[in-house]
Short mmCIF file of C-alpha atoms and ligand atoms in Angstrom, two decimals:
data_model
loop_
_atom_site.label_atom_id
_atom_site.label_comp_id
_atom_site.label_asym_id
_atom_site.label_seq_id
_atom_site.Cartn_x
_atom_site.Cartn_y
_atom_site.Cartn_z
CA ALA G 217 0.07 -0.07 0.28
CA ASN G 218 1.14 3.43 -0.35
CA ASN G 219 0.45 4.87 2.41
CA ARG G 220 3.42 4.50 4.42
CA ILE G 221 7.49 3.92 4.67
CA ASP G 222 8.51 0.53 6.13
CA LEU G 223 12.28 1.76 6.68
CA LEU G 224 13.92 5.05 6.43
CA ILE G 225 17.50 4.74 6.54
CA HIS G 226 18.78 8.48 7.88
CA ASN G 227 21.78 10.48 8.79
CA ILE G 228 23.77 9.04 5.72
CA GLY G 229 26.95 11.21 5.90
CA THR G 230 27.81 10.30 1.84
CA LEU G 231 25.08 8.76 0.04
CA ILE G 232 26.28 7.62 -3.64
CA THR G 233 23.25 7.37 -5.57
CA MET G 234 24.71 6.59 -9.04
CA GLN G 235 21.19 8.38 -10.47
CA GLY G 236 21.39 9.56 -14.12
CA ASN G 237 21.13 8.19 -17.07
CA ARG G 238 19.69 5.12 -17.52
CA GLU G 239 22.23 3.86 -20.15
CA THR G 240 25.64 2.45 -19.61
CA ARG G 241 28.48 5.27 -17.72
CA LYS G 242 30.48 5.48 -20.69
CA GLY G 243 33.86 7.44 -20.81
CA SER G 244 33.71 10.58 -18.79
CA GLU G 245 30.54 9.96 -17.39
CA MET G 246 31.70 7.10 -15.09
CA SER G 247 33.11 9.31 -13.02
CA GLU G 248 29.53 10.74 -12.49
CA VAL G 249 28.65 8.90 -9.03
CA ALA G 250 25.60 11.37 -8.34
CA ALA G 251 27.43 11.59 -4.14
CA VAL G 252 24.87 13.35 -1.74
CA ARG G 253 26.28 14.65 1.47
CA ARG G 254 23.61 14.20 4.58
CA GLY G 255 21.50 11.57 2.53
CA ALA G 256 18.47 9.36 2.99
CA VAL G 257 16.55 6.59 1.61
CA ALA G 258 13.14 5.79 2.13
CA ILE G 259 12.03 1.81 1.25
CA ARG G 260 8.61 0.69 0.54
CA ASP G 261 7.97 -3.17 0.27
CA GLY G 262 11.39 -3.86 -0.71
CA ILE G 263 11.62 -0.87 -3.34
CA ILE G 264 13.10 2.26 -2.81
CA ALA G 265 10.62 5.14 -2.50
CA ALA G 266 13.28 8.76 -2.66
CA ALA G 267 16.88 8.77 -2.14
CA GLY G 268 19.00 11.98 -2.40
CA PRO G 269 19.36 14.77 0.21
CA GLU G 270 17.57 13.93 3.62
CA ASP G 271 15.37 17.47 3.52
CA GLU G 272 14.32 16.23 -0.12
CA VAL G 273 13.90 12.63 1.25
CA LEU G 274 11.29 13.63 3.83
CA ALA G 275 9.68 16.31 1.82
CA GLN G 276 8.91 13.61 -0.82
CA ILE G 277 7.18 11.22 1.65
CA GLY G 278 5.22 14.16 3.72
CA GLY G 279 3.69 12.92 6.60
CA LEU G 280 3.63 9.30 6.00
CA PRO G 281 4.14 7.04 8.52
CA VAL G 282 7.38 5.61 8.71
CA GLU G 283 7.30 1.79 10.16
CA ARG G 284 11.56 2.01 10.94
CA LYS G 285 14.27 4.25 11.41
CA HIS G 286 18.00 3.16 10.71
CA ASP G 287 20.75 5.38 11.85
CA ALA G 288 23.60 5.48 9.57
CA GLU G 289 25.57 7.12 12.33
CA GLY G 290 27.22 9.32 9.27
CA ARG G 291 28.79 6.40 7.07
CA LEU G 292 29.05 6.01 3.65
CA VAL G 293 26.24 4.33 1.49
CA THR G 294 26.14 3.09 -2.19
CA PRO G 295 24.08 0.59 -4.52
CA GLY G 296 24.69 -2.79 -3.59
CA LEU G 297 27.66 -4.04 -5.63
CA ILE G 298 27.18 -6.55 -8.36
CA ASP G 299 29.55 -9.32 -9.57
CA PRO G 300 28.81 -9.68 -13.30
CA HIS G 301 31.29 -12.56 -14.31
CA THR G 302 31.63 -15.57 -12.24
CA HIS G 303 32.17 -19.34 -12.23
CA LEU G 304 30.34 -19.40 -9.11
CA VAL G 305 29.13 -23.52 -9.50
CA HIS G 306 32.09 -26.00 -9.58
CA GLY G 307 33.51 -28.99 -7.58
CA GLY G 308 36.85 -29.27 -6.70
CA SER G 309 40.13 -26.66 -6.20
CA ARG G 310 43.05 -25.96 -7.75
CA GLU G 311 45.78 -25.24 -4.96
CA HIS G 312 48.10 -27.76 -6.69
CA GLU G 313 48.71 -25.46 -9.69
CA LEU G 314 50.39 -22.58 -7.35
CA ASP G 315 53.55 -24.95 -7.26
CA LEU G 316 53.36 -25.16 -11.09
CA LYS G 317 52.82 -21.32 -11.44
CA LEU G 318 55.49 -20.44 -9.34
CA LYS G 319 57.77 -23.05 -11.75
CA GLY G 320 56.57 -20.94 -14.40
CA VAL G 321 54.22 -23.03 -15.97
CA SER G 322 51.36 -21.15 -17.87
CA TYR G 323 48.02 -21.28 -17.62
CA LEU G 324 47.86 -22.24 -21.09
CA GLU G 325 50.29 -24.79 -20.61
CA ILE G 326 48.72 -26.15 -17.58
CA LEU G 327 45.18 -26.50 -19.55
CA ALA G 328 47.14 -28.45 -22.10
CA GLN G 329 48.46 -30.90 -20.03
CA GLY G 330 44.77 -31.64 -18.81
CA GLY G 331 45.02 -29.77 -15.81
CA GLY G 332 42.80 -26.08 -15.14
CA ILE G 333 39.67 -26.18 -16.43
CA LEU G 334 39.53 -29.78 -17.57
CA SER G 335 40.57 -30.82 -13.63
CA THR G 336 37.43 -28.62 -12.31
CA VAL G 337 35.38 -30.61 -15.04
CA ARG G 338 36.70 -33.69 -13.66
CA SER G 339 35.65 -32.38 -10.05
CA THR G 340 32.82 -30.84 -11.34
CA ARG G 341 31.16 -34.48 -13.06
CA GLN G 342 31.79 -36.41 -10.27
CA ALA G 343 30.16 -33.75 -7.40
CA THR G 344 26.21 -34.37 -6.72
CA GLU G 345 24.16 -31.55 -7.46
CA GLU G 346 23.77 -31.33 -3.54
CA GLU G 347 27.75 -31.08 -3.10
CA LEU G 348 27.91 -28.08 -5.79
CA TYR G 349 24.75 -26.23 -3.99
CA SER G 350 26.51 -26.51 -0.62
CA LYS G 351 29.94 -25.16 -1.73
CA ALA G 352 28.14 -22.49 -4.13
CA LYS G 353 26.09 -21.19 -1.36
CA GLN G 354 29.07 -20.84 0.78
CA SER G 355 30.88 -18.49 -2.06
CA LEU G 356 27.46 -16.83 -2.49
CA ASP G 357 27.10 -16.06 1.82
CA THR G 358 31.09 -14.92 1.65
CA MET G 359 30.03 -12.69 -1.67
CA LEU G 360 26.86 -11.41 0.32
CA SER G 361 28.86 -10.69 3.30
CA LEU G 362 31.21 -8.44 1.14
CA GLY G 363 28.57 -6.27 -0.36
CA VAL G 364 27.47 -8.33 -3.51
CA THR G 365 23.58 -8.31 -3.61
CA THR G 366 23.35 -9.29 -7.30
CA ALA G 367 25.87 -11.79 -9.11
CA GLU G 368 25.95 -13.95 -12.63
CA ALA G 369 26.93 -17.12 -12.38
CA LYS G 370 28.10 -19.16 -15.39
CA SER G 371 27.85 -23.08 -16.37
CA GLY G 372 30.79 -24.55 -18.35
CA TYR G 373 32.26 -27.14 -15.58
CA GLY G 374 30.06 -29.91 -16.96
CA LEU G 375 30.77 -29.88 -20.91
CA THR G 376 28.14 -32.88 -20.75
CA LEU G 377 24.28 -31.51 -21.12
CA GLU G 378 23.40 -33.92 -18.07
CA ASP G 379 26.34 -32.15 -16.51
CA GLU G 380 25.79 -28.32 -17.75
CA LEU G 381 22.09 -28.85 -16.77
CA LYS G 382 23.20 -29.94 -13.42
CA GLN G 383 25.18 -26.67 -12.88
CA LEU G 384 22.41 -24.67 -14.08
CA ARG G 385 19.84 -26.14 -12.12
CA VAL G 386 22.12 -25.77 -9.04
CA ALA G 387 22.32 -21.77 -9.75
CA ARG G 388 18.42 -21.63 -10.33
CA ARG G 389 18.00 -22.91 -6.79
CA LEU G 390 20.81 -20.85 -5.42
CA ASN G 391 18.63 -17.51 -6.84
CA GLN G 392 15.72 -19.14 -5.46
CA GLU G 393 16.52 -19.51 -1.90
CA HIS G 394 19.42 -17.14 -1.41
CA PRO G 395 19.34 -13.40 -0.54
CA VAL G 396 21.72 -12.73 -3.30
CA ASP G 397 20.00 -12.67 -6.97
CA LEU G 398 21.88 -14.83 -9.40
CA VAL G 399 21.52 -14.33 -13.35
CA SER G 400 22.58 -17.91 -14.87
CA THR G 401 24.79 -17.93 -18.19
CA PHE G 402 25.26 -20.91 -19.91
CA MET G 403 29.07 -21.76 -21.11
CA GLY G 404 28.99 -25.20 -22.59
CA ALA G 405 31.75 -23.90 -24.73
CA HIS G 406 34.20 -23.14 -22.15
CA MET G 407 36.69 -26.17 -23.02
CA VAL G 408 36.23 -29.15 -25.37
CA PRO G 409 36.42 -31.89 -23.19
CA GLU G 410 39.06 -34.98 -23.14
CA GLU G 411 36.21 -37.31 -24.87
CA TYR G 412 36.31 -34.84 -27.67
CA LYS G 413 39.98 -33.81 -27.91
CA GLY G 414 40.88 -33.39 -31.48
CA ARG G 415 37.20 -33.06 -32.78
CA SER G 416 36.01 -29.53 -31.56
CA GLY G 417 34.13 -29.26 -34.30
CA GLU G 418 31.62 -32.19 -33.11
CA PHE G 419 31.91 -30.80 -29.61
CA VAL G 420 30.70 -27.41 -31.63
CA ARG G 421 27.69 -29.18 -32.87
CA LEU G 422 26.88 -30.71 -29.70
CA VAL G 423 27.04 -27.58 -28.03
CA ILE G 424 24.47 -25.86 -30.61
CA GLU G 425 22.02 -28.87 -31.86
CA GLN G 426 21.85 -30.66 -27.94
CA MET G 427 22.52 -28.20 -25.34
CA LEU G 428 21.62 -25.00 -26.31
CA PRO G 429 18.16 -25.92 -27.40
CA GLU G 430 17.77 -27.83 -23.81
CA VAL G 431 18.86 -25.05 -21.93
CA LYS G 432 16.50 -22.76 -23.72
CA ARG G 433 13.37 -25.02 -23.42
CA GLN G 434 14.15 -25.62 -19.67
CA GLY G 435 14.58 -21.93 -19.13
CA LEU G 436 17.58 -22.32 -17.04
CA ALA G 437 20.12 -19.19 -18.80
CA GLU G 438 19.84 -15.69 -20.12
CA PHE G 439 22.90 -15.91 -21.42
CA CYS G 440 25.36 -17.71 -23.58
CA ASP G 441 29.35 -17.46 -22.95
CA VAL G 442 31.90 -18.65 -25.02
CA PHE G 443 35.83 -19.00 -24.26
CA CYS G 444 37.24 -17.58 -27.48
CA GLU G 445 41.21 -18.26 -26.84
CA HIS G 446 44.25 -20.12 -28.26
CA GLY G 447 43.81 -24.09 -27.99
CA VAL G 448 40.40 -23.33 -26.64
CA PHE G 449 37.63 -21.90 -29.48
CA SER G 450 38.65 -20.31 -32.50
CA VAL G 451 36.65 -17.05 -33.23
CA GLU G 452 35.22 -18.95 -36.34
CA GLU G 453 33.46 -21.63 -33.78
CA SER G 454 32.82 -18.63 -31.13
CA GLU G 455 31.11 -17.29 -33.97
CA GLN G 456 29.11 -20.18 -35.16
CA ILE G 457 27.82 -20.83 -31.15
CA LEU G 458 27.12 -17.48 -30.72
CA LEU G 459 24.83 -16.96 -33.74
CA ALA G 460 23.33 -19.71 -32.80
CA ALA G 461 22.25 -18.79 -29.28
CA LYS G 462 21.45 -15.30 -30.45
CA GLU G 463 18.76 -17.14 -32.69
CA MET G 464 17.71 -19.05 -30.27
CA GLY G 465 17.04 -15.66 -28.01
CA PHE G 466 20.03 -15.84 -25.72
CA GLY G 467 21.98 -12.78 -24.64
CA LEU G 468 25.66 -13.13 -25.75
CA LYS G 469 28.73 -12.73 -23.62
CA ILE G 470 32.59 -13.89 -24.60
CA HIS G 471 35.84 -14.47 -22.51
CA ALA G 472 37.39 -12.13 -25.27
CA ASP G 473 41.37 -12.04 -26.01
CA GLU G 474 42.13 -13.25 -22.51
CA ILE G 475 45.75 -14.07 -23.57
CA GLU G 476 46.24 -13.83 -26.77
CA PRO G 477 45.02 -11.09 -29.24
CA MET G 478 42.44 -13.38 -31.22
CA GLY G 479 40.15 -10.70 -32.36
CA GLY G 480 37.78 -11.83 -29.59
CA ALA G 481 36.72 -8.08 -29.39
CA GLN G 482 35.85 -7.52 -33.18
CA LEU G 483 33.47 -10.54 -32.79
CA ALA G 484 31.71 -9.10 -29.87
CA GLY G 485 31.13 -6.31 -31.84
CA LYS G 486 30.00 -7.74 -34.82
CA LEU G 487 27.34 -9.80 -32.65
CA GLY G 488 26.59 -6.91 -30.76
CA CYS G 489 27.17 -9.00 -27.35
CA ILE G 490 26.18 -7.49 -24.28
CA SER G 491 29.28 -7.50 -22.85
CA ALA G 492 32.80 -8.93 -23.54
CA GLU G 493 35.08 -10.28 -20.83
CA HIS G 494 38.98 -9.69 -20.09
CA LEU G 495 40.23 -8.14 -22.94
CA ILE G 496 43.67 -7.55 -21.88
CA ALA G 497 45.15 -8.53 -25.47
CA ALA G 498 41.97 -6.76 -27.22
CA SER G 499 43.47 -4.31 -29.68
CA ASP G 500 42.30 -0.45 -30.26
CA GLU G 501 40.33 -1.63 -33.38
CA GLY G 502 38.54 -4.49 -31.36
CA LEU G 503 37.84 -1.96 -28.78
CA GLU G 504 36.38 0.47 -31.34
CA ALA G 505 34.02 -2.17 -33.07
CA MET G 506 32.68 -2.89 -29.27
CA ARG G 507 31.97 1.04 -28.93
CA GLN G 508 30.59 1.19 -31.85
CA ALA G 509 27.94 -1.77 -30.62
CA GLY G 510 28.12 -0.42 -26.89
CA VAL G 511 29.48 -3.70 -25.77
CA VAL G 512 30.19 -3.65 -22.27
CA ALA G 513 34.09 -4.33 -20.91
CA VAL G 514 34.12 -6.11 -18.30
CA CYS G 515 37.73 -6.04 -16.56
CA LEU G 516 38.57 -9.31 -14.55
CA PRO G 517 41.68 -7.27 -12.82
CA ALA G 518 42.30 -10.11 -10.15
CA THR G 519 42.59 -12.70 -13.13
CA SER G 520 45.76 -10.60 -14.62
CA PHE G 521 47.01 -10.22 -10.76
CA ASN G 522 46.56 -14.23 -10.22
CA LEU G 523 47.77 -15.26 -13.27
CA ARG G 524 51.30 -13.17 -12.62
CA LEU G 525 50.41 -11.49 -15.90
CA LYS G 526 52.91 -7.86 -17.18
CA GLN G 527 50.01 -6.57 -19.25
CA HIS G 528 46.37 -6.04 -17.35
CA ALA G 529 42.94 -5.04 -19.19
CA ARG G 530 43.43 -1.11 -20.73
CA ALA G 531 40.75 0.17 -18.69
CA ARG G 532 42.12 3.79 -18.95
CA ARG G 533 42.11 3.64 -22.70
CA MET G 534 38.65 1.71 -22.53
CA ILE G 535 37.34 4.90 -21.13
CA GLU G 536 39.40 7.40 -23.25
CA MET G 537 37.58 5.62 -26.23
CA GLY G 538 34.27 6.38 -24.33
CA LEU G 539 33.32 2.46 -23.51
CA ALA G 540 31.63 1.72 -20.84
CA VAL G 541 33.83 -0.23 -18.27
CA ALA G 542 32.55 -3.06 -15.55
CA LEU G 543 34.63 -4.59 -13.15
CA SER G 544 34.09 -8.37 -11.77
CA THR G 545 36.06 -11.15 -9.90
CA ASP G 546 35.60 -13.45 -12.67
CA TYR G 547 35.39 -16.09 -9.26
CA ASN G 548 36.96 -19.30 -10.54
CA PRO G 549 39.16 -22.17 -8.84
CA GLY G 550 41.56 -21.74 -11.08
CA SER G 551 42.64 -18.18 -12.68
CA SER G 552 40.71 -16.14 -10.12
CA PRO G 553 40.02 -18.29 -6.73
CA THR G 554 38.49 -15.12 -5.28
CA GLU G 555 34.93 -13.82 -4.22
CA SER G 556 36.31 -10.44 -3.06
CA LEU G 557 34.99 -7.67 -5.46
CA GLN G 558 36.23 -5.29 -2.72
CA LEU G 559 40.12 -6.59 -3.80
CA VAL G 560 38.61 -6.34 -7.34
CA MET G 561 37.97 -2.50 -6.71
CA THR G 562 41.49 -2.03 -5.00
CA LEU G 563 43.27 -3.69 -8.29
CA GLY G 564 41.04 -1.63 -10.38
CA CYS G 565 42.76 1.40 -8.98
CA LEU G 566 46.07 -0.03 -8.57
CA ASN G 567 46.92 -2.24 -11.76
CA LEU G 568 44.10 -0.42 -14.08
CA GLY G 569 44.48 3.32 -12.97
CA MET G 570 40.77 3.53 -12.78
CA THR G 571 39.52 6.20 -10.03
CA PRO G 572 37.62 5.30 -6.87
CA GLU G 573 34.48 6.93 -8.92
CA GLU G 574 34.93 5.13 -11.94
CA VAL G 575 35.94 1.71 -9.96
CA LEU G 576 32.28 2.25 -8.13
CA THR G 577 30.24 3.08 -11.27
CA ALA G 578 31.77 -0.44 -12.43
CA VAL G 579 30.88 -2.60 -10.07
CA THR G 580 27.47 -0.81 -9.78
CA ILE G 581 25.20 0.50 -12.59
CA ASN G 582 27.99 -0.48 -15.63
CA ALA G 583 27.86 -4.36 -13.89
CA ALA G 584 24.16 -4.16 -13.70
CA HIS G 585 23.89 -3.21 -17.45
CA ALA G 586 26.52 -6.18 -18.49
CA ILE G 587 23.94 -8.47 -17.17
CA GLY G 588 20.66 -6.75 -18.36
CA LYS G 589 19.51 -6.10 -14.87
CA ALA G 590 20.26 -2.13 -15.11
CA ASP G 591 16.47 -1.11 -14.89
CA THR G 592 15.65 -3.13 -11.23
CA VAL G 593 19.71 -2.66 -9.68
CA GLY G 594 22.84 -0.82 -9.93
CA SER G 595 21.58 2.38 -8.66
CA LEU G 596 19.29 4.05 -5.67
CA GLU G 597 16.45 5.73 -7.32
CA ALA G 598 12.65 5.29 -6.32
CA GLY G 599 11.33 2.30 -8.23
CA LYS G 600 14.81 0.54 -7.81
CA GLN G 601 15.18 -2.61 -5.72
CA ALA G 602 16.30 -2.06 -2.05
CA ASP G 603 19.67 -3.08 -2.30
CA LEU G 604 22.69 -1.31 -0.65
CA VAL G 605 25.51 -1.27 1.43
CA ILE G 606 26.59 0.71 4.59
CA PHE G 607 30.21 1.01 4.51
CA LYS G 608 32.40 1.34 7.76
CA ALA G 609 34.24 4.42 5.94
CA ASP G 610 32.86 8.16 5.68
CA LYS G 611 34.75 8.31 2.09
CA LEU G 612 34.62 6.65 -0.94
CA ALA G 613 38.13 6.66 -1.97
CA TYR G 614 38.83 4.36 1.89
CA LEU G 615 37.33 1.39 0.29
CA PRO G 616 39.77 0.76 -2.37
CA TYR G 617 42.98 2.57 -0.65
CA HIS G 618 42.53 0.22 2.80
CA PHE G 619 42.74 -3.37 0.62
CA GLY G 620 42.46 -6.72 2.00
CA ILE G 621 39.71 -6.46 4.50
CA ASN G 622 36.03 -6.65 4.39
CA HIS G 623 34.43 -2.50 4.72
CA VAL G 624 30.73 -3.59 5.15
CA HIS G 625 28.85 -2.75 8.00
CA THR G 626 25.37 -3.62 7.20
CA VAL G 627 23.81 -4.85 3.65
CA LEU G 628 20.19 -4.29 2.56
CA LYS G 629 18.61 -6.92 0.14
CA ARG G 630 15.19 -5.81 -1.49
CA GLY G 631 15.06 -3.59 1.92
CA ASN G 632 15.71 -6.93 4.25
CA MET G 633 18.28 -6.19 6.58
CA VAL G 634 20.90 -9.20 5.53
CA VAL G 635 24.54 -8.25 6.89
CA SER G 636 24.43 -6.29 10.20
CA ASP G 637 27.56 -5.05 11.68
CA GLY G 638 29.55 -7.18 9.52
CA THR G 639 27.73 -10.57 10.37
CA LEU G 640 25.73 -12.50 8.23
CA ILE G 641 21.90 -12.53 9.06
CA ARG G 642 21.16 -16.44 8.30
O1 LIG N 794 40.36 -21.66 -15.25
C1 LIG N 794 39.22 -21.49 -15.24
O2 LIG N 794 38.77 -22.83 -14.51
C2 LIG N 794 38.40 -20.55 -15.32
C3 LIG N 794 38.63 -19.57 -16.95
N1 LIG N 794 38.01 -20.03 -18.17
C4 LIG N 794 38.61 -19.02 -19.19
N2 LIG N 794 39.55 -18.43 -18.12
C5 LIG N 794 39.64 -18.84 -16.78
ZN1 LIG N 795 35.92 -16.39 -16.94
#
């Protein structure tokens, strides 16, 4: 009913609303975070009724009765953080690869030896749906305690129809049962499995003719993603798969130019992908093709940090060119075993050269656009979900500056307090 306010968050020292254009924040727009001193947020039925300067919010809600008030004690409040690229559902872990890495064995060499993704495929195939669920739930709890209220989760460790469906069912169940909203991406084209070694054409046909139609029929994923990389799927194979997915109504994503400049970024522009991921080796013409098509550039600085790469994604160049940049953990057991989007914010500043404002834009409104959810989350404004974080800080710059700890004080998800004073409320 419109005749009351359920919750009023007041005495917010700095309220970052991220209000403004409904489109992605491109280029210099990424610095416009619409910060407000002494702010307030009025919430009704899990939806924001008003957000902005406290006196304006109070004027907007007028004499409506306020059920509960929460004093933010002068702290910093931002939209709930959004992690637009994770391989959340998987079995096993790959700490044994740390020794190889320290001996100088590269990511692609480990993969070529049947390790890497393929070892996670073995663990995921062996794991029961229940085991996958409880492992992924733990990670989702960690993400929520770190301020993440919406995330994307890819399949891609099953590589058989049944095991891919198993992963996607786990993500769907988590989306239903866990406070964090999850968006699913089918990524059957993550790697050619051992049983199809040397027969990638046949595996591509399996993905197109068997997996995609069944995932669509069961409504188990909104997006389709492909690992376009040297020794994985070629640009031609990636195009074949993504075109088929597009015809079936999937949104498109592509792991592009992570290690070798394959032209994945150009393909992302050509196909009109909603986002392209990694982009460390992407060329200027690839980035320009993306810019023209409005493809969100998702940079993964924890991955290039963990792979000890000399190059990181050229986020400064992307912003200068006028692209919309998002950031993500790329959480997965091999190339980026971390759930910490706050650490990614620090690496966005220190390794990608982004400012704190650009980084916050990249993990809120631009991340929301990268998963097609910018109409419901990613900023604090009337009509959007009341997903917000109260941080133990009073300035935005403090978050990426002071790294390696969790700055979260309180998290609201759809107006419900799910983290209070740094503790997850079960
Ligand atoms: O290594 C993994 O398990 C995940 C990954 N896919 C593409 N790059 C990294
Ligand atoms: Zn990835």
